[in-house]
CSV table of C-alpha atoms in Angstrom, one decimal:
chain,number,residue,atom,x,y,z
R,24,MET,CA,0.0,0.0,0.0
R,25,ARG,CA,2.8,2.4,0.9
R,26,ARG,CA,4.5,1.7,-2.5
R,27,ARG,CA,1.3,2.5,-4.4
R,28,ARG,CA,0.8,5.7,-2.5
R,29,LEU,CA,4.4,6.7,-3.2
R,30,ARG,CA,4.1,5.9,-6.9
R,31,SER,CA,0.9,7.9,-7.4
R,32,ALA,CA,2.3,10.9,-5.4
R,33,VAL,CA,5.4,11.0,-7.5
R,34,THR,CA,3.6,10.6,-10.8
R,35,ALA,CA,0.8,13.1,-10.1
R,36,GLY,CA,2.8,16.1,-9.0
R,37,ALA,CA,6.4,15.7,-9.9
R,38,ALA,CA,6.3,17.2,-13.3
R,39,ALA,CA,5.3,20.6,-12.0
R,40,PHE,CA,8.0,20.5,-9.3
R,41,VAL,CA,10.8,19.4,-11.6
R,42,CYS,CA,10.0,22.3,-13.8
R,43,GLY,CA,10.2,24.7,-10.8
R,44,VAL,CA,13.5,23.2,-9.6
R,45,THR,CA,15.2,23.2,-12.9
R,46,ALA,CA,13.9,26.5,-14.6
R,47,THR,CA,13.5,27.0,-18.3
R,48,VAL,CA,16.5,26.2,-20.5
R,49,ALA,CA,17.8,29.6,-21.5
R,50,GLY,CA,19.6,28.6,-24.7
R,51,ASN,CA,23.2,28.1,-25.7
R,52,ALA,CA,25.9,29.8,-23.6
R,53,ALA,CA,28.1,32.4,-25.1
R,54,ALA,CA,30.9,30.9,-27.3
R,55,ALA,CA,34.2,30.4,-25.7
R,56,THR,CA,37.4,32.0,-27.0
R,57,ASN,CA,40.9,30.5,-27.7
R,58,ASP,CA,42.8,32.3,-25.0
R,59,SER,CA,43.4,29.7,-22.4
R,60,PRO,CA,46.3,27.3,-21.9
R,61,ALA,CA,44.1,24.4,-22.9
R,62,ALA,CA,44.0,25.7,-26.4
R,63,SER,CA,47.7,26.1,-26.9
R,64,GLY,CA,48.8,22.9,-28.6
R,65,MET,CA,48.2,20.2,-26.0
R,66,PRO,CA,47.2,16.7,-27.4
R,67,LEU,CA,43.5,17.3,-26.9
R,68,ARG,CA,41.9,14.5,-29.0
R,69,THR,CA,40.8,11.0,-28.2
R,70,ASN,CA,38.8,8.7,-30.4
R,71,GLY,CA,37.5,11.6,-32.5
R,72,SER,CA,36.4,13.6,-29.5
R,73,HIS,CA,38.4,16.8,-28.8
R,74,ILE,CA,38.5,20.1,-27.2
R,75,THR,CA,37.5,22.6,-29.8
R,76,ASP,CA,38.2,25.8,-27.8
R,77,SER,CA,38.4,27.3,-24.3
R,78,ALA,CA,38.1,30.5,-22.4
R,79,VAL,CA,39.7,31.8,-19.2
R,80,LEU,CA,36.9,33.2,-17.1
R,81,ASP,CA,39.0,34.3,-14.2
R,82,GLN,CA,42.0,33.3,-12.2
R,83,ARG,CA,40.5,29.9,-11.2
R,84,ASN,CA,37.8,29.2,-13.8
R,85,LEU,CA,37.9,27.9,-17.4
R,86,ARG,CA,35.1,27.1,-19.8
R,87,LEU,CA,36.0,24.3,-22.3
R,88,ARG,CA,34.0,23.3,-25.4
R,89,VAL,CA,34.4,19.5,-26.1
R,90,TYR,CA,33.2,17.8,-29.2
R,91,SER,CA,31.6,14.4,-28.5
R,92,ALA,CA,32.1,12.0,-31.3
R,93,ALA,CA,29.5,9.7,-29.8
R,94,MET,CA,26.8,12.4,-29.9
R,95,GLY,CA,28.1,14.5,-32.8
R,96,ARG,CA,27.9,17.8,-31.0
R,97,THR,CA,29.9,20.1,-28.8
R,98,ILE,CA,29.4,20.1,-25.0
R,99,GLU,CA,30.3,23.0,-22.7
R,100,ILE,CA,32.4,22.1,-19.6
R,101,ASP,CA,32.9,24.5,-16.7
R,102,VAL,CA,36.1,24.0,-14.7
R,103,GLN,CA,37.2,25.3,-11.4
R,104,ARG,CA,40.9,24.8,-10.9
R,105,PRO,CA,42.6,23.6,-7.6
R,106,ALA,CA,43.6,26.0,-4.9
R,107,ASP,CA,47.2,24.9,-5.4
R,108,ASN,CA,48.0,23.9,-9.0
R,109,SER,CA,51.7,23.4,-8.4
R,110,ALA,CA,51.3,19.6,-8.8
R,111,PRO,CA,48.9,17.3,-10.6
R,112,ARG,CA,45.6,17.2,-8.8
R,113,PRO,CA,42.5,14.9,-8.8
R,114,THR,CA,39.2,15.7,-10.4
R,115,LEU,CA,35.7,15.8,-9.0
R,116,TYR,CA,33.0,15.5,-11.7
R,117,LEU,CA,30.0,17.4,-10.3
R,118,LEU,CA,26.7,16.8,-12.2
R,119,ALA,CA,23.6,18.8,-12.3
R,120,GLY,CA,20.0,17.7,-11.8
R,121,ALA,CA,17.2,17.3,-14.3
R,122,GLY,CA,18.0,20.7,-16.0
R,123,GLY,CA,21.5,19.5,-17.0
R,124,GLY,CA,23.1,22.8,-15.8
R,125,GLN,CA,21.5,24.5,-18.8
R,126,ASP,CA,19.2,26.6,-16.6
R,127,THR,CA,19.4,28.5,-13.4
R,128,ALA,CA,19.1,25.4,-11.2
R,129,THR,CA,22.9,24.8,-11.0
R,130,TRP,CA,25.4,24.3,-8.2
R,131,GLN,CA,26.8,27.8,-9.0
R,132,GLN,CA,23.5,29.7,-8.8
R,133,ARG,CA,21.7,27.8,-6.1
R,134,THR,CA,24.4,26.9,-3.6
R,135,THR,CA,27.8,27.9,-2.3
R,136,ALA,CA,29.3,24.5,-3.3
R,137,LEU,CA,32.0,26.0,-5.5
R,138,GLN,CA,33.1,28.3,-2.7
R,139,PHE,CA,33.3,25.4,-0.3
R,140,LEU,CA,35.4,23.5,-2.8
R,141,ALA,CA,37.5,26.5,-3.6
R,142,ASP,CA,40.2,25.8,-1.0
R,143,LYS,CA,40.4,22.1,-1.9
R,144,ASN,CA,43.1,20.9,-4.2
R,145,VAL,CA,40.7,19.4,-6.7
R,146,ASN,CA,39.7,20.2,-10.2
R,147,VAL,CA,35.9,20.6,-10.3
R,148,VAL,CA,34.4,19.7,-13.7
R,149,GLN,CA,30.8,20.4,-14.5
R,150,PRO,CA,29.3,19.3,-17.9
R,151,VAL,CA,26.6,21.7,-19.2
R,152,GLY,CA,24.0,19.6,-21.0
R,153,GLY,CA,22.1,16.3,-20.7
R,154,ALA,CA,18.9,17.8,-19.4
R,155,TRP,CA,16.3,15.1,-18.7
R,156,THR,CA,18.5,12.3,-20.0
R,157,TYR,CA,19.9,10.6,-16.9
R,158,TYR,CA,23.4,11.0,-18.4
R,159,THR,CA,23.1,7.6,-19.9
R,160,ASP,CA,23.4,6.0,-23.3
R,161,TRP,CA,20.0,5.9,-24.9
R,162,ARG,CA,19.1,3.0,-27.2
R,163,ALA,CA,17.5,5.3,-29.8
R,164,ASN,CA,17.5,8.9,-30.8
R,165,ASP,CA,14.7,10.9,-29.2
R,166,PRO,CA,12.5,13.3,-31.2
R,167,VAL,CA,12.8,16.0,-28.5
R,168,LEU,CA,16.0,15.2,-26.5
R,169,GLY,CA,18.0,14.1,-29.6
R,170,VAL,CA,21.1,11.9,-29.5
R,171,ASN,CA,22.1,10.9,-26.0
R,172,GLN,CA,25.2,8.9,-25.4
R,173,TRP,CA,26.2,10.6,-22.1
R,174,GLN,CA,27.6,7.5,-20.5
R,175,THR,CA,30.1,7.1,-23.3
R,176,PHE,CA,30.9,10.9,-23.1
R,177,LEU,CA,31.4,11.0,-19.4
R,178,THR,CA,33.3,7.7,-19.0
R,179,GLU,CA,35.3,7.4,-22.2
R,180,GLU,CA,35.5,10.6,-24.2
R,181,LEU,CA,35.8,13.4,-21.6
R,182,PRO,CA,38.1,12.1,-18.8
R,183,PRO,CA,41.2,11.6,-21.0
R,184,LEU,CA,40.8,15.1,-22.5
R,185,ILE,CA,40.4,16.6,-19.0
R,186,ASP,CA,43.5,14.8,-17.7
R,187,ARG,CA,45.6,16.0,-20.6
R,188,ALA,CA,44.3,19.5,-20.8
R,189,LEU,CA,44.5,20.2,-17.0
R,190,GLY,CA,47.5,18.0,-16.1
R,191,THR,CA,45.5,16.0,-13.5
R,192,ASN,CA,46.8,13.0,-11.6
R,193,GLY,CA,44.1,10.8,-13.1
R,194,THR,CA,42.2,10.2,-9.9
R,195,ASN,CA,38.5,10.9,-10.2
R,196,ALA,CA,35.3,11.1,-8.1
R,197,ILE,CA,31.8,11.9,-9.1
R,198,ALA,CA,28.8,13.5,-7.3
R,199,GLY,CA,25.3,14.3,-8.4
R,200,LEU,CA,21.8,15.1,-7.2
R,201,SER,CA,18.2,14.1,-8.0
R,202,MET,CA,18.4,12.8,-11.6
R,203,SER,CA,22.1,12.6,-11.5
R,204,GLY,CA,22.0,11.0,-8.1
R,205,THR,CA,21.0,7.9,-10.0
R,206,SER,CA,23.6,8.5,-12.8
R,207,VAL,CA,26.5,8.8,-10.5
R,208,LEU,CA,25.8,5.2,-9.3
R,209,GLN,CA,25.3,3.9,-12.8
R,210,LEU,CA,28.5,5.4,-14.3
R,211,PRO,CA,31.1,3.7,-12.0
R,212,ILE,CA,29.4,0.3,-12.7
R,213,ALA,CA,29.6,0.9,-16.4
R,214,ALA,CA,33.3,2.0,-16.2
R,215,PRO,CA,35.2,0.1,-13.5
R,216,GLY,CA,38.2,2.0,-12.4
R,217,ARG,CA,37.2,5.3,-13.7
R,218,TYR,CA,36.1,6.7,-10.3
R,219,ARG,CA,37.4,6.2,-6.8
R,220,ALA,CA,34.5,7.8,-4.9
R,221,VAL,CA,30.8,8.5,-5.5
R,222,ALA,CA,28.3,10.8,-3.7
R,223,ALA,CA,24.6,10.5,-4.6
R,224,TYR,CA,22.2,13.1,-3.1
R,225,SER,CA,18.5,12.3,-3.3
R,226,GLY,CA,18.9,9.8,-6.2
R,227,CYS,CA,16.9,6.6,-6.9
R,228,ALA,CA,19.1,3.7,-7.4
R,229,GLN,CA,16.3,1.1,-8.0
R,230,ILE,CA,15.1,2.2,-11.4
R,231,SER,CA,13.6,-1.1,-12.6
R,232,ASP,CA,11.3,-1.3,-9.5
R,233,PRO,CA,7.9,0.3,-10.2
R,234,VAL,CA,8.6,3.3,-7.9
R,235,GLY,CA,11.9,3.9,-9.4
R,236,TYR,CA,10.7,3.4,-13.0
R,237,ASN,CA,7.9,5.9,-12.5
R,238,PHE,CA,10.4,8.4,-10.9
R,239,VAL,CA,12.6,8.1,-14.0
R,240,ARG,CA,9.7,8.3,-16.4
R,241,THR,CA,8.3,11.4,-14.7
R,242,VAL,CA,11.6,13.2,-15.1
R,243,VAL,CA,12.2,12.3,-18.7
R,244,THR,CA,8.6,13.1,-19.8
R,245,THR,CA,8.7,16.4,-18.1
R,246,GLY,CA,11.5,17.3,-20.5
R,247,GLY,CA,9.5,16.0,-23.4
R,248,GLY,CA,11.5,12.8,-23.8
R,249,ASN,CA,10.3,9.2,-24.1
R,250,THR,CA,11.8,6.5,-21.8
R,251,ALA,CA,11.1,4.0,-24.5
R,252,ASN,CA,13.9,5.6,-26.5
R,253,MET,CA,16.1,5.4,-23.3
R,254,TYR,CA,15.8,1.8,-22.0
R,255,GLY,CA,12.8,0.6,-23.8
R,256,PRO,CA,9.3,-0.1,-22.4
R,257,GLN,CA,8.8,-1.0,-18.8
R,258,GLY,CA,10.2,-4.4,-18.1
R,259,ASP,CA,12.7,-4.3,-21.0
R,260,PRO,CA,16.0,-6.0,-19.9
R,261,MET,CA,17.8,-2.6,-20.4
R,262,TRP,CA,16.1,-1.3,-17.3
R,263,ALA,CA,17.6,-4.1,-15.2
R,264,ALA,CA,21.0,-3.9,-16.9
R,265,ASN,CA,21.2,-0.2,-15.9
R,266,ASP,CA,19.7,-0.5,-12.3
R,267,PRO,CA,22.4,0.2,-9.7
R,268,TYR,CA,20.5,-1.7,-7.1
R,269,LEU,CA,20.6,-4.9,-9.2
R,270,ASN,CA,24.2,-4.3,-10.2
R,271,ALA,CA,25.5,-3.0,-6.9
R,272,GLU,CA,28.4,-5.5,-6.9
R,273,GLY,CA,30.0,-3.1,-9.4
R,274,LEU,CA,30.3,-0.5,-6.6
R,275,ARG,CA,32.6,-2.7,-4.5
R,276,GLY,CA,35.9,-0.9,-3.7
R,277,LEU,CA,34.6,2.6,-4.1
R,278,GLU,CA,34.2,5.2,-1.4
R,279,LEU,CA,30.4,5.6,-1.3
R,280,PHE,CA,28.1,8.3,0.1
R,281,LEU,CA,24.3,8.3,-0.3
R,282,SER,CA,22.0,10.8,1.3
R,283,THR,CA,18.3,11.6,1.4
R,284,GLY,CA,15.7,13.4,3.5
R,285,THR,CA,12.2,12.0,4.2
R,286,GLY,CA,10.0,14.6,2.5
R,287,ILE,CA,8.9,16.2,5.8
R,288,PRO,CA,9.5,19.9,5.6
R,289,GLY,CA,12.6,21.2,7.4
R,290,GLN,CA,14.7,24.2,7.9
R,291,TRP,CA,15.2,25.0,4.1
R,292,ASP,CA,11.4,24.8,3.4
R,293,THR,CA,10.3,28.1,4.8
R,294,LEU,CA,8.3,30.7,2.7
R,295,ASP,CA,10.6,32.9,0.7
R,296,GLY,CA,13.6,31.1,2.3
R,297,PRO,CA,17.0,31.2,0.6
R,298,TYR,CA,16.5,27.7,-0.9
R,299,THR,CA,12.8,27.7,-1.4
R,300,LEU,CA,11.0,28.1,-4.8
R,301,PRO,CA,9.7,31.6,-5.1
R,302,GLY,CA,6.3,32.8,-4.0
R,303,VAL,CA,3.5,31.0,-2.2
R,304,GLY,CA,2.9,28.7,-5.2
R,305,GLY,CA,6.6,27.7,-5.3
R,306,TRP,CA,6.6,27.1,-1.6
R,307,ALA,CA,3.5,24.9,-1.7
R,308,ASN,CA,5.0,23.0,-4.6
R,309,GLN,CA,8.3,22.4,-2.8
R,310,LEU,CA,6.3,21.1,0.2
R,311,ALA,CA,3.9,18.9,-1.6
R,312,VAL,CA,5.6,17.6,-4.7
R,313,GLY,CA,9.2,18.0,-3.4
R,314,GLY,CA,8.1,16.1,-0.4
R,315,ALA,CA,6.8,13.3,-2.5
R,316,LEU,CA,9.9,13.1,-4.6
R,317,GLU,CA,12.1,13.0,-1.5
R,318,ALA,CA,10.0,10.3,0.1
R,319,ALA,CA,10.5,8.2,-3.1
R,320,SER,CA,14.3,8.9,-3.0
R,321,ASN,CA,14.3,7.8,0.7
R,322,TYR,CA,12.5,4.6,-0.3
R,323,CYS,CA,15.1,3.9,-3.0
R,324,THR,CA,18.0,4.8,-0.9
R,325,ARG,CA,17.0,2.7,2.1
R,326,ASN,CA,16.6,-0.3,-0.2
R,327,MET,CA,20.0,0.4,-1.6
R,328,GLN,CA,21.4,0.4,1.9
R,329,GLU,CA,19.9,-3.1,2.5
R,330,ARG,CA,21.4,-4.3,-0.8
R,331,LEU,CA,24.9,-3.0,-0.1
R,332,ASN,CA,24.7,-4.5,3.5
R,333,GLU,CA,23.7,-7.9,1.9
R,334,LEU,CA,26.7,-7.7,-0.4
R,335,GLY,CA,29.1,-6.6,2.4
R,336,ILE,CA,29.9,-3.4,0.6
R,337,PRO,CA,30.7,-0.5,3.0
R,338,ALA,CA,29.1,2.9,2.4
R,339,THR,CA,28.3,6.0,4.3
R,340,PHE,CA,24.5,6.8,4.5
R,341,ASP,CA,23.2,10.1,5.6
R,342,PHE,CA,19.4,9.7,6.3
R,343,GLN,CA,18.1,13.1,7.5
R,344,PRO,CA,14.9,13.1,9.5
R,345,VAL,CA,13.4,15.9,7.4
R,346,GLY,CA,13.9,17.6,4.1
R,347,THR,CA,12.3,18.0,0.7
R,348,HIS,CA,13.8,17.5,-2.8
R,349,SER,CA,15.6,20.9,-2.8
R,350,TRP,CA,18.8,22.7,-3.0
R,351,GLY,CA,19.4,23.6,0.7
R,352,TYR,CA,19.6,19.9,1.6
R,353,TRP,CA,21.8,19.1,-1.4
R,354,GLU,CA,24.3,21.7,-0.4
R,355,ASP,CA,24.4,20.3,3.1
R,356,ALA,CA,24.8,16.9,1.7
R,357,LEU,CA,27.7,17.9,-0.5
R,358,VAL,CA,29.5,19.3,2.5
R,359,ALA,CA,28.8,16.2,4.6
R,360,SER,CA,30.1,14.0,1.7
R,361,TRP,CA,33.4,15.7,1.3
R,362,PRO,CA,35.3,13.4,3.7
R,363,VAL,CA,34.2,10.4,1.7
R,364,LEU,CA,35.0,12.1,-1.6
R,365,ALA,CA,38.3,13.3,-0.2
R,366,LYS,CA,39.4,9.9,0.9
R,367,GLY,CA,38.8,8.5,-2.6
R,368,LEU,CA,40.6,11.5,-4.2
R,369,GLY,CA,43.6,11.1,-1.8
R,370,LEU,CA,43.0,14.5,-0.2
R,371,PRO,CA,42.7,15.6,3.4
R,372,ALA,CA,39.1,15.8,4.7
């Protein structure tokens, strides 16, 4: 009965909330220029993918444009360089939620996450793109969302280019929220050895379960996509093949952090609060639909905890007694996850 209530709550109201959390895609970012070190003759090609150009935004930040051979288009990549760049440093891939970083619902605009990471000796890499796609390889092109081979891009094409262009030490971690809170568990399973640590905030690992399937379908259809083009119809073997819960053995050996609230309103759910959707309508949406989404995330994450315990795979779980599916809690979770990420990256906590 509880599962049926969760499923209907997620399906009925999530589309409106996801739109509020992710904002309307504003269009392509301004073109980068060729005035950064990354554009000065480094070997910036791998398997047809390459860095087309770059721009120095300020003393610490770069914007790269990377051509993906798998998707046949150029992807913008925002980079924050380490506090001390005198030696090769590790890389944290920080993924956006359902809006793919193409809107105003980004780590930069909704949190102080980059300021928190600014004194850490880590490259912070944020792809801009992939809205509504779950950062996965789709089985077919989608009429609305187009060609999506994000798993290939993020695990095979982009990391070698980043390592060469930035002179990293080759050690990687990955973190993401909501939609990408599922993706960051899928990607290490698909690419063993690519990442040393993972942090998933309010994701749903159990995507072939009815609750998880409806969670994913709601996100994708909100963006106009069709999950039949992603993994096929419900019950297709691709759903199980890409389900982190079913394939959790592939997470063994990683430093793992998973967090979620309960959906009960908490400190970041006040009217006109710093992390609340604007206006009375936004606030009500955050409480009702954001509460339902976070309850579904809690369901998935607790099941994932049981699964990892069964397999004897250690992980850090942060189950908060309150909290909706919203930015204030994700910022808190990123800070809480840093010791786990830092351990995998070989950095001090």
